[in-house]
Amino acid sequence: MMKRLRENQALFEERQLFGIRKLKLGVASVAIATAFSLGTVSGQITAAAESLTSVEPIDGAVMVKSEAADHDSKELPEATDISDISGISDVTKVSAAVNADTVKEVQPVAVPLVEDQAQEETTDQSQPSSSIVPVTTDSSLETPEATSSEAPIAAQTLRLHFKTLPAQDLSSLGLWVWDDVETPSDQLGGWPTGATNFSLAKTDDYGYYMDVKLSAEQAHKVSFLINNTKGDNITGDRTVELISPKVNEVWIDGQELSYYPPLAQGYIRINYYRSDGHYDNKSLWLWGSADASMTSQQGAWPDGIDFKQVGRYGAYIDVKLADFNELGFLLLDERQTGDAVKIQPNDYIFKDLKNHTQIFLKDEDPTIYTNPYFVNHVRLIGAKQVSPSSIEASFTTLADVDKESLLKELKISTDSKEAVAITDITLDEKTHKAVITGDFSQAVATYTVTFHHESFQARPNWQYKDSLYAYDGELGARVREAGAKVDLTIWSPSADKVSLVLYDKADQTKVIGNFALAKGDKGEWSITLSADSGLGISDYRGYFYHYEITRDGKSVLVLDPYAKSLAAWNSELAKTDPSYKVAKAAIVDPAAIGDKELAFADIKGFHKREDAIIYEAHVRDFTSDQAIANDLKAQFGTFAAFVEKLDYLKELGITHVQLLPVMSYYFVNELANKERMLTYSSSDNNYNWGYDPQSYFALTGMYSTDPTDPAKRIEEFKQLVNEIHKRGMGVILDVVYNHTANVDIFEDLEPNYYHFMNADGTARTSFGGGRLGTTHYMSRRVLVDSITYLVDEYKVDGFRFDMMGDHDAAAIEKAFLAAKALNPNIIMLGEGWVTYQGDEHMPEQPADQSWMSQTDTVASFSDDFRNQLKSGFPNEGSPAFITGGARDIMTIFHNIKAQPTNFLADDPGDVIQYIAAHDNLTLFDIIAQSIKKDPSVAANAAEIHRRLRLGNLLVLTSQGTPFLHAGQEYGRTKQFKDEAYKGKVADDKVPNKSHLLVNEDGTPFEYPYFIHDSYDSTDAINHFDWAKATDTERYPESTTSQVFTKGLIALRRSTDAFRLASKAEIDQKVKLITVPNEHGIKAQDLVIAYQTIASNGDVYAVFVNADSNDRTIRLTGKFQALLAGEVIVDAKQAGTEALASPEGVVLTKDGVKLSGLTATIIRLRASQSDKGTLGAMTDQAAHHQEKLVAAQTAGEVSQFSAKTLPKTGTSQLDALLALAGSGILAGLGGLVSKSKRR
């Protein structure tokens, strides 16, 4: 899925790179396609609640200055004032009687040092305490204070302390950083290259640490992750909120982040800071969860435990805990009498003992703080103007905040610092937002919201812009009069000035003109180029251009988002000059280019989406095999070369060719597309899957025979589409609206608009690019307009949406209806994983699997089907049905019926049935991994192929829409067969994105490395192997599998038995033969048999033995009639004709005997069958299905095969709960109805 940019971000001046250049967004789609269980959710919640830090507190206490102190004691800084770094909120100050749930706490954790606190002179009356001696503490408590082993922290730097690291070989690990850092990792190199190698890490008493240089402007947060040289995101994304400008240190222990050195489990340190430096006679009185060893140190009231130890945060006492319920305490001044002995008259109560090992008190402040900066947890984190009379401010929390107090603290000002009156404020504690009412109607003003020491500009948000500037006119460059005139329009309402920078058609680096555009009422800027423009140009076609947008005194060159073609692109130049930051648009007239006879496909037998058989292919891969170099007339890897091999696909029998992204993508050098990559490498290559888009209207030049000619790519792609159509097949385009290659591509056009937004008004990102905010009017236009353009101009027949669940359903629905209006046979599908984030705190119905019961516009891939048959993320490689892992027969049967157990599909067309795609290991390779058998051994390869045929048979005989990955039919592999990689290699030599495969005895395969996501690999790894697909003499097993799959495709297309039109029809006609707990069939087994009835009455019975041993499936009752049918599929052959001597199949007097790893299909012609009774399910089979539904309804059955969710963002738990809930609903059958749009 994309040059997975988000595995991005940056760091230090000094660095060691991994040796892998760039990330090509290709991995996370299927990684997120995890099947979930409620048990998993519960386990994660419990684990999170019970987790405790394991770092040990300190014993090396720092002593307060005393004449009696020995020479090793250290002085407490005199009258140190920490309040200047706090930004303390008076709005929600908690009295000392506060309960735990009201304690002031900062949620995102980042640990800062407080060593640079301002020193103040003291008077005689404010001298520090004079006599402090050690108090009794547990000597095992050791917290790393500043030691000689730790270097000083430089200014504008954040130090990240790590208790442990995920691997002993530090050179295999890297620190990847982004957000408010001086140099994000993606600017130092692609994924995972840009990470700073942990071999540069230093050590201290806590563990390892790395320093991150912060951005010059005030930093608010730093995000990071730890990856490895293989490209794995080991830790998931983490964020440090810089709650104070003084924050310069954070401690990390597993998933725990803290602003202080964590202590050992079972202790809490109470730090007490006094501005006057006086700690004499100051003590602590404990009760509640304090251990008896602590309370026993207390004398008669008010003789408490004295503060006799001092650390970096003031004086402190380490309190041993008896439990984690509630700790009560008082601060005492034992010089006083009566109630005056209490420094704070009310009790301090702290309950969150499981999540904190240090707390912080200051002077007489009644608040318990959970950070050493005394920063209240109520902080302003963003603001945006939503109308002429309202501004929406976002806070970390609004719990316990009252309206009157907030009104006193909030300030609104204009650019000229003039205060603006606030007339009212409305608080929403749930969303942490406050809507501020006032007169904010000055058209030229930008308002600033200030809360304590934090200020944010309240720029107009997307809703406000939509209300003022939603534009329906034409955009992009439109050619008239054979190029003599060009009308150009771009939308940017906040721009102060927009100019057109025109480049020479013969030299895209040469500027030949600069023209100012005129602004319209809706934020659009326009210009018309003609003979009167003063350039002496009579035909502007072929010339290139940028827009230059000036805003707030700064100018930036941008790509026209509606550009129909581009200049040749080389991402390696992107950082060399601003003019190379994005591609240059080309002025073209697509309607005048290419075949004028191009029309939509006419596909025989394709009347509904269940009739489709989709075949996914990468344009370059399909013809990059050097073995066919002499057969090709066109340059390999191009649209033109693809045409030359189309007859293979026609003969295979598929209905639709799905092309991996062909729109312009970012990380590639198109000018080097002729260069073959014949060595084995999985990183730093000029190869890309295309999931890093920079244009949604313009094709990439990577697949053109001449990338420098902006018309050639249009011409050649039209030719490819036309030739596919001529062969009776359709074209599906893989499109990537869920993220862009770089957030600046759209952010520079109109800031804080085109992307989904965080609460603070910043763009939400995904894999380094922005998440296109398709709920926003103009962003939705980009999606719908580009889909419409591609259908209208290129006559494509469908779309596959990458990470479709990231979009709102309404946008996808609108795109479908627009496309269907042009092409009634349009087909749409997508990755319906539950991943929607949208605008923060603005829920919408996502276009994910939960939507499938409400629409017939698009289909979702079924991860449940995939995981049951061959395994999937995160358990990829574990035994599944076709790889020797017994699975629940009823679950598999429901999936065969296009009724997955993890989402509700009330129509078979809702479901894409697949077991392989471009992501992850190929089907052949995953089988080898699962059964632990090296394919270099002929017998092992034969077994892998037998299992592969079983998988392909199940895909092609299931209801719904089948999907094949290119090469799945012959056993495509992405094995790393470099001679230097025979056997296991050192960790720092492991190929990027590789799996190490081993035999059953644990020894590595001969060539043990297999690439699981080859988005940055060479042709040697990625090429479609034509010899294996067609050369029977050299590759008999491969070609047997290919012909077998071809026969299954022919069978599927010959009858509607496997592509029934509705759930009701499937429930009536598709019956389970192998009922669990009958005739030797177990609830979890390796055999399954089912039958389906075609509309003409023919019965097809499918028998699959995924067991290595022979198995007999007994036929009783009416199913015995099947024995009179004809066998049309056996261990090696498949098709529509009866087999005289089927291999591995024996029909006995009362059943079907199958050899190990063998399947068969028996066809009983309508004239032979008793249609009234053969289709009836046995009572016991019906009972089993009813029982399953009941169990699922009660939440007793969890059929989800994935056990963990990848760490991809803050909404993981929501995603888990949402998908788990969908799984329960799946058992309810077709109770949810929806309108049909055929």
PDB file of C-alpha atoms in Angstrom, residues 589-806:
ATOM      1  CA  ASP A 589      -6.048  18.000 -24.232  1.00  0.00           C
ATOM      2  CA  PRO A 590      -6.766  14.358 -23.309  1.00  0.00           C
ATOM      3  CA  ALA A 591      -9.861  14.147 -25.505  1.00  0.00           C
ATOM      4  CA  ALA A 592      -7.713  14.796 -28.569  1.00  0.00           C
ATOM      5  CA  ILE A 593      -5.163  12.116 -27.659  1.00  0.00           C
ATOM      6  CA  GLY A 594      -5.348   8.391 -28.428  1.00  0.00           C
ATOM      7  CA  ASP A 595      -7.948   6.046 -29.827  1.00  0.00           C
ATOM      8  CA  LYS A 596     -11.204   7.876 -30.598  1.00  0.00           C
ATOM      9  CA  GLU A 597     -13.105   4.578 -30.688  1.00  0.00           C
ATOM     10  CA  LEU A 598     -12.446   3.798 -27.035  1.00  0.00           C
ATOM     11  CA  ALA A 599     -15.628   2.561 -25.345  1.00  0.00           C
ATOM     12  CA  PHE A 600     -16.651   0.714 -22.200  1.00  0.00           C
ATOM     13  CA  ALA A 601     -16.101  -3.026 -21.951  1.00  0.00           C
ATOM     14  CA  ASP A 602     -18.649  -5.544 -23.120  1.00  0.00           C
ATOM     15  CA  ILE A 603     -17.907  -8.583 -20.959  1.00  0.00           C
ATOM     16  CA  LYS A 604     -19.661 -11.810 -21.809  1.00  0.00           C
ATOM     17  CA  GLY A 605     -21.740 -13.090 -18.914  1.00  0.00           C
ATOM     18  CA  PHE A 606     -21.061 -10.071 -16.712  1.00  0.00           C
ATOM     19  CA  HIS A 607     -24.397  -8.774 -15.480  1.00  0.00           C
ATOM     20  CA  LYS A 608     -23.793  -8.308 -11.774  1.00  0.00           C
ATOM     21  CA  ARG A 609     -20.777  -7.926  -9.538  1.00  0.00           C
ATOM     22  CA  GLU A 610     -20.852 -11.587  -8.476  1.00  0.00           C
ATOM     23  CA  ASP A 611     -20.092 -12.453 -12.119  1.00  0.00           C
ATOM     24  CA  ALA A 612     -16.684 -10.778 -11.963  1.00  0.00           C
ATOM     25  CA  ILE A 613     -13.390 -12.656 -11.594  1.00  0.00           C
ATOM     26  CA  ILE A 614     -10.793 -10.033 -10.706  1.00  0.00           C
ATOM     27  CA  TYR A 615      -7.093 -10.433 -11.475  1.00  0.00           C
ATOM     28  CA  GLU A 616      -4.661  -8.008  -9.801  1.00  0.00           C
ATOM     29  CA  ALA A 617      -1.473  -7.116 -11.701  1.00  0.00           C
ATOM     30  CA  HIS A 618       1.353  -4.590 -11.562  1.00  0.00           C
ATOM     31  CA  VAL A 619       2.103  -2.978 -14.930  1.00  0.00           C
ATOM     32  CA  ARG A 620       5.879  -3.318 -14.722  1.00  0.00           C
ATOM     33  CA  ASP A 621       5.880  -6.798 -13.187  1.00  0.00           C
ATOM     34  CA  PHE A 622       3.789  -8.265 -15.962  1.00  0.00           C
ATOM     35  CA  THR A 623       6.506  -7.777 -18.591  1.00  0.00           C
ATOM     36  CA  SER A 624       9.743  -7.309 -16.599  1.00  0.00           C
ATOM     37  CA  ASP A 625      10.767 -10.978 -16.936  1.00  0.00           C
ATOM     38  CA  GLN A 626      14.031 -10.892 -18.870  1.00  0.00           C
ATOM     39  CA  ALA A 627      13.129 -14.256 -20.390  1.00  0.00           C
ATOM     40  CA  ILE A 628      10.542 -12.573 -22.642  1.00  0.00           C
ATOM     41  CA  ALA A 629      12.737  -9.598 -23.582  1.00  0.00           C
ATOM     42  CA  ASN A 630      13.165 -10.788 -27.163  1.00  0.00           C
ATOM     43  CA  ASP A 631       9.441 -11.421 -27.525  1.00  0.00           C
ATOM     44  CA  LEU A 632       8.425  -7.844 -26.772  1.00  0.00           C
ATOM     45  CA  LYS A 633       8.240  -5.112 -29.362  1.00  0.00           C
ATOM     46  CA  ALA A 634       7.586  -2.327 -26.850  1.00  0.00           C
ATOM     47  CA  GLN A 635       9.762  -1.330 -23.896  1.00  0.00           C
ATOM     48  CA  PHE A 636       9.244  -3.749 -21.013  1.00  0.00           C
ATOM     49  CA  GLY A 637       7.285  -2.579 -17.973  1.00  0.00           C
ATOM     50  CA  THR A 638       5.069  -0.194 -19.916  1.00  0.00           C
ATOM     51  CA  PHE A 639       1.419   0.055 -20.867  1.00  0.00           C
ATOM     52  CA  ALA A 640       2.433  -0.786 -24.415  1.00  0.00           C
ATOM     53  CA  ALA A 641       4.273  -3.966 -23.394  1.00  0.00           C
ATOM     54  CA  PHE A 642       1.350  -5.066 -21.231  1.00  0.00           C
ATOM     55  CA  VAL A 643      -0.820  -5.097 -24.360  1.00  0.00           C
ATOM     56  CA  GLU A 644       1.444  -7.717 -25.921  1.00  0.00           C
ATOM     57  CA  LYS A 645       0.719 -10.246 -23.149  1.00  0.00           C
ATOM     58  CA  LEU A 646      -3.028  -9.708 -22.849  1.00  0.00           C
ATOM     59  CA  ASP A 647      -3.927 -12.885 -24.719  1.00  0.00           C
ATOM     60  CA  TYR A 648      -2.668 -14.874 -21.736  1.00  0.00           C
ATOM     61  CA  LEU A 649      -5.263 -13.219 -19.511  1.00  0.00           C
ATOM     62  CA  LYS A 650      -7.985 -13.686 -22.087  1.00  0.00           C
ATOM     63  CA  GLU A 651      -7.190 -17.397 -22.272  1.00  0.00           C
ATOM     64  CA  LEU A 652      -7.027 -17.638 -18.486  1.00  0.00           C
ATOM     65  CA  GLY A 653     -10.631 -16.505 -18.513  1.00  0.00           C
ATOM     66  CA  ILE A 654     -10.747 -13.696 -15.951  1.00  0.00           C
ATOM     67  CA  THR A 655     -13.296 -10.899 -16.441  1.00  0.00           C
ATOM     68  CA  HIS A 656     -11.469  -7.870 -15.000  1.00  0.00           C
ATOM     69  CA  VAL A 657      -7.826  -6.805 -14.855  1.00  0.00           C
ATOM     70  CA  GLN A 658      -7.139  -4.768 -11.738  1.00  0.00           C
ATOM     71  CA  LEU A 659      -4.045  -2.605 -12.129  1.00  0.00           C
ATOM     72  CA  LEU A 660      -2.015  -1.503  -9.127  1.00  0.00           C
ATOM     73  CA  PRO A 661      -1.940   2.328  -9.019  1.00  0.00           C
ATOM     74  CA  VAL A 662      -1.188   3.923 -12.369  1.00  0.00           C
ATOM     75  CA  MET A 663      -1.807   7.536 -11.372  1.00  0.00           C
ATOM     76  CA  SER A 664       1.297   9.645 -10.739  1.00  0.00           C
ATOM     77  CA  TYR A 665       3.123   8.527  -7.622  1.00  0.00           C
ATOM     78  CA  TYR A 666       5.930  10.282  -5.812  1.00  0.00           C
ATOM     79  CA  PHE A 667       8.911   8.088  -5.032  1.00  0.00           C
ATOM     80  CA  VAL A 668      10.330   7.122  -8.397  1.00  0.00           C
ATOM     81  CA  ASN A 669      12.627   8.289 -11.173  1.00  0.00           C
ATOM     82  CA  GLU A 670      10.540   7.982 -14.320  1.00  0.00           C
ATOM     83  CA  LEU A 671      13.497   8.866 -16.512  1.00  0.00           C
ATOM     84  CA  ALA A 672      15.193   5.602 -15.496  1.00  0.00           C
ATOM     85  CA  ASN A 673      12.248   3.320 -16.235  1.00  0.00           C
ATOM     86  CA  LYS A 674      14.169   1.554 -19.005  1.00  0.00           C
ATOM     87  CA  GLU A 675      16.799   0.226 -16.634  1.00  0.00           C
ATOM     88  CA  ARG A 676      16.363  -3.410 -15.643  1.00  0.00           C
ATOM     89  CA  MET A 677      16.983  -4.420 -12.043  1.00  0.00           C
ATOM     90  CA  LEU A 678      18.277  -7.977 -12.265  1.00  0.00           C
ATOM     91  CA  THR A 679      20.069  -8.341  -8.924  1.00  0.00           C
ATOM     92  CA  TYR A 680      18.260  -9.393  -5.775  1.00  0.00           C
ATOM     93  CA  SER A 681      17.459  -6.374  -3.624  1.00  0.00           C
ATOM     94  CA  SER A 682      14.432  -5.326  -1.603  1.00  0.00           C
ATOM     95  CA  SER A 683      15.385  -1.742  -0.823  1.00  0.00           C
ATOM     96  CA  ASP A 684      16.711   1.424  -2.424  1.00  0.00           C
ATOM     97  CA  ASN A 685      15.423   0.567  -5.888  1.00  0.00           C
ATOM     98  CA  ASN A 686      13.676   2.516  -8.622  1.00  0.00           C
ATOM     99  CA  TYR A 687      10.504   0.516  -8.173  1.00  0.00           C
ATOM    100  CA  ASN A 688       7.175   1.357  -6.637  1.00  0.00           C
ATOM    101  CA  TRP A 689       3.707  -0.115  -6.183  1.00  0.00           C
ATOM    102  CA  GLY A 690       2.291   3.406  -6.455  1.00  0.00           C
ATOM    103  CA  TYR A 691       0.582   3.898  -3.095  1.00  0.00           C
ATOM    104  CA  ASP A 692       2.155   7.337  -2.628  1.00  0.00           C
ATOM    105  CA  PRO A 693       0.076   9.500  -4.961  1.00  0.00           C
ATOM    106  CA  GLN A 694       0.836  13.058  -5.921  1.00  0.00           C
ATOM    107  CA  SER A 695      -1.908  13.398  -8.542  1.00  0.00           C
ATOM    108  CA  TYR A 696      -5.378  11.879  -8.858  1.00  0.00           C
ATOM    109  CA  PHE A 697      -5.938  12.964 -12.472  1.00  0.00           C
ATOM    110  CA  ALA A 698      -2.536  12.440 -14.120  1.00  0.00           C
ATOM    111  CA  LEU A 699      -0.994   9.086 -15.044  1.00  0.00           C
ATOM    112  CA  THR A 700       2.516   8.190 -13.964  1.00  0.00           C
ATOM    113  CA  GLY A 701       5.237   8.411 -16.577  1.00  0.00           C
ATOM    114  CA  MET A 702       6.848   5.266 -15.174  1.00  0.00           C
ATOM    115  CA  TYR A 703       4.807   3.066 -17.502  1.00  0.00           C
ATOM    116  CA  SER A 704       5.199   5.244 -20.592  1.00  0.00           C
ATOM    117  CA  THR A 705       7.689   4.549 -23.338  1.00  0.00           C
ATOM    118  CA  ASP A 706       8.526   8.262 -23.204  1.00  0.00           C
ATOM    119  CA  PRO A 707       7.975   9.918 -19.789  1.00  0.00           C
ATOM    120  CA  THR A 708       9.128  13.277 -21.181  1.00  0.00           C
ATOM    121  CA  ASP A 709       6.135  13.442 -23.516  1.00  0.00           C
ATOM    122  CA  PRO A 710       3.037  14.243 -21.426  1.00  0.00           C
ATOM    123  CA  ALA A 711       0.715  13.049 -24.186  1.00  0.00           C
ATOM    124  CA  LYS A 712       2.384   9.659 -24.671  1.00  0.00           C
ATOM    125  CA  ARG A 713       1.276   8.169 -21.341  1.00  0.00           C
ATOM    126  CA  ILE A 714      -2.329   9.144 -22.120  1.00  0.00           C
ATOM    127  CA  GLU A 715      -2.143   7.623 -25.577  1.00  0.00           C
ATOM    128  CA  GLU A 716      -0.581   4.361 -24.393  1.00  0.00           C
ATOM    129  CA  PHE A 717      -2.918   3.903 -21.454  1.00  0.00           C
ATOM    130  CA  LYS A 718      -5.937   4.412 -23.687  1.00  0.00           C
ATOM    131  CA  GLN A 719      -4.494   1.804 -26.011  1.00  0.00           C
ATOM    132  CA  LEU A 720      -4.118  -0.643 -23.126  1.00  0.00           C
ATOM    133  CA  VAL A 721      -7.687  -0.106 -21.964  1.00  0.00           C
ATOM    134  CA  ASN A 722      -8.968  -0.502 -25.479  1.00  0.00           C
ATOM    135  CA  GLU A 723      -7.053  -3.736 -26.060  1.00  0.00           C
ATOM    136  CA  ILE A 724      -8.297  -5.188 -22.773  1.00  0.00           C
ATOM    137  CA  HIS A 725     -11.837  -4.314 -23.828  1.00  0.00           C
ATOM    138  CA  LYS A 726     -11.342  -5.896 -27.236  1.00  0.00           C
ATOM    139  CA  ARG A 727     -10.560  -9.170 -25.487  1.00  0.00           C
ATOM    140  CA  GLY A 728     -13.791  -9.074 -23.503  1.00  0.00           C
ATOM    141  CA  MET A 729     -12.311  -7.968 -20.205  1.00  0.00           C
ATOM    142  CA  GLY A 730     -12.752  -4.874 -18.045  1.00  0.00           C
ATOM    143  CA  VAL A 731     -10.239  -2.567 -16.331  1.00  0.00           C
ATOM    144  CA  ILE A 732     -10.281  -1.804 -12.612  1.00  0.00           C
ATOM    145  CA  LEU A 733      -7.985   0.913 -11.276  1.00  0.00           C
ATOM    146  CA  ASP A 734      -6.470   0.760  -7.801  1.00  0.00           C
ATOM    147  CA  VAL A 735      -6.892   4.271  -6.373  1.00  0.00           C
ATOM    148  CA  VAL A 736      -5.359   5.778  -3.242  1.00  0.00           C
ATOM    149  CA  TYR A 737      -7.381   8.648  -1.792  1.00  0.00           C
ATOM    150  CA  ASN A 738      -6.775   7.673   1.820  1.00  0.00           C
ATOM    151  CA  HIS A 739      -3.360   9.290   1.877  1.00  0.00           C
ATOM    152  CA  THR A 740      -1.002  11.295  -0.266  1.00  0.00           C
ATOM    153  CA  ALA A 741       2.750  10.990  -0.616  1.00  0.00           C
ATOM    154  CA  ASN A 742       3.349  14.222   1.243  1.00  0.00           C
ATOM    155  CA  VAL A 743       1.020  16.319   3.353  1.00  0.00           C
ATOM    156  CA  ASP A 744       2.280  19.473   1.642  1.00  0.00           C
ATOM    157  CA  ILE A 745       0.829  18.439  -1.729  1.00  0.00           C
ATOM    158  CA  PHE A 746      -2.608  19.610  -0.590  1.00  0.00           C
ATOM    159  CA  GLU A 747      -1.694  21.591   2.526  1.00  0.00           C
ATOM    160  CA  ASP A 748       0.206  24.121   0.394  1.00  0.00           C
ATOM    161  CA  LEU A 749      -2.885  24.612  -1.769  1.00  0.00           C
ATOM    162  CA  GLU A 750      -5.141  25.573   1.127  1.00  0.00           C
ATOM    163  CA  PRO A 751      -3.851  25.069   4.688  1.00  0.00           C
ATOM    164  CA  ASN A 752      -6.015  23.274   7.240  1.00  0.00           C
ATOM    165  CA  TYR A 753      -8.630  22.320   4.703  1.00  0.00           C
ATOM    166  CA  TYR A 754      -8.051  19.417   2.318  1.00  0.00           C
ATOM    167  CA  HIS A 755      -7.220  16.834   4.985  1.00  0.00           C
ATOM    168  CA  PHE A 756      -9.130  15.400   7.873  1.00  0.00           C
ATOM    169  CA  MET A 757      -8.272  17.527  10.884  1.00  0.00           C
ATOM    170  CA  ASN A 758      -7.089  16.926  14.408  1.00  0.00           C
ATOM    171  CA  ALA A 759      -8.821  18.809  17.204  1.00  0.00           C
ATOM    172  CA  ASP A 760      -5.978  21.331  17.209  1.00  0.00           C
ATOM    173  CA  GLY A 761      -6.626  22.189  13.556  1.00  0.00           C
ATOM    174  CA  THR A 762      -3.639  20.331  12.141  1.00  0.00           C
ATOM    175  CA  ALA A 763      -3.863  17.837   9.307  1.00  0.00           C
ATOM    176  CA  ARG A 764      -4.324  14.188  10.168  1.00  0.00           C
ATOM    177  CA  THR A 765      -1.678  12.092   8.475  1.00  0.00           C
ATOM    178  CA  SER A 766      -1.334   8.515   7.346  1.00  0.00           C
ATOM    179  CA  PHE A 767       1.990   6.943   6.380  1.00  0.00           C
ATOM    180  CA  GLY A 768       3.544  10.392   6.084  1.00  0.00           C
ATOM    181  CA  GLY A 769       0.948  11.857   3.769  1.00  0.00           C
ATOM    182  CA  GLY A 770      -2.280  13.632   4.505  1.00  0.00           C
ATOM    183  CA  ARG A 771      -5.601  11.843   4.921  1.00  0.00           C
ATOM    184  CA  LEU A 772      -7.794  13.409   2.242  1.00  0.00           C
ATOM    185  CA  GLY A 773     -10.791  14.817   4.131  1.00  0.00           C
ATOM    186  CA  THR A 774     -13.583  13.542   1.926  1.00  0.00           C
ATOM    187  CA  THR A 775     -16.277  15.027   4.161  1.00  0.00           C
ATOM    188  CA  HIS A 776     -15.014  18.480   3.116  1.00  0.00           C
ATOM    189  CA  TYR A 777     -16.689  19.886   0.023  1.00  0.00           C
ATOM    190  CA  MET A 778     -13.666  20.573  -2.147  1.00  0.00           C
ATOM    191  CA  SER A 779     -11.817  17.455  -0.975  1.00  0.00           C
ATOM    192  CA  ARG A 780     -14.820  15.344  -1.882  1.00  0.00           C
ATOM    193  CA  ARG A 781     -14.810  17.072  -5.249  1.00  0.00           C
ATOM    194  CA  VAL A 782     -11.243  15.859  -5.817  1.00  0.00           C
ATOM    195  CA  LEU A 783     -12.320  12.257  -5.217  1.00  0.00           C
ATOM    196  CA  VAL A 784     -15.595  12.363  -7.149  1.00  0.00           C
ATOM    197  CA  ASP A 785     -14.285  14.533  -9.984  1.00  0.00           C
ATOM    198  CA  SER A 786     -11.227  12.338 -10.561  1.00  0.00           C
ATOM    199  CA  ILE A 787     -13.276   9.130 -10.508  1.00  0.00           C
ATOM    200  CA  THR A 788     -15.696  10.699 -12.980  1.00  0.00           C
ATOM    201  CA  TYR A 789     -12.841  11.888 -15.178  1.00  0.00           C
ATOM    202  CA  LEU A 790     -11.166   8.479 -15.299  1.00  0.00           C
ATOM    203  CA  VAL A 791     -14.420   6.772 -16.243  1.00  0.00           C
ATOM    204  CA  ASP A 792     -15.341   9.372 -18.836  1.00  0.00           C
ATOM    205  CA  GLU A 793     -11.911   9.877 -20.419  1.00  0.00           C
ATOM    206  CA  TYR A 794     -10.355   6.404 -20.152  1.00  0.00           C
ATOM    207  CA  LYS A 795     -13.544   4.311 -20.110  1.00  0.00           C
ATOM    208  CA  VAL A 796     -12.398   2.252 -17.162  1.00  0.00           C
ATOM    209  CA  ASP A 797     -14.808  -0.252 -15.660  1.00  0.00           C
ATOM    210  CA  GLY A 798     -14.180  -0.137 -11.941  1.00  0.00           C
ATOM    211  CA  PHE A 799     -12.144   0.969  -8.951  1.00  0.00           C
ATOM    212  CA  ARG A 800     -10.482  -0.653  -5.965  1.00  0.00           C
ATOM    213  CA  PHE A 801     -10.172   1.786  -3.045  1.00  0.00           C
ATOM    214  CA  ASP A 802      -7.036   1.467  -0.968  1.00  0.00           C
ATOM    215  CA  MET A 803      -7.861   1.564   2.768  1.00  0.00           C
ATOM    216  CA  MET A 804     -11.477   2.319   1.895  1.00  0.00           C
ATOM    217  CA  GLY A 805     -12.400   2.290   5.570  1.00  0.00           C
ATOM    218  CA  ASP A 806     -10.511   5.579   5.950  1.00  0.00           C
TER     219      ASP A 806
END
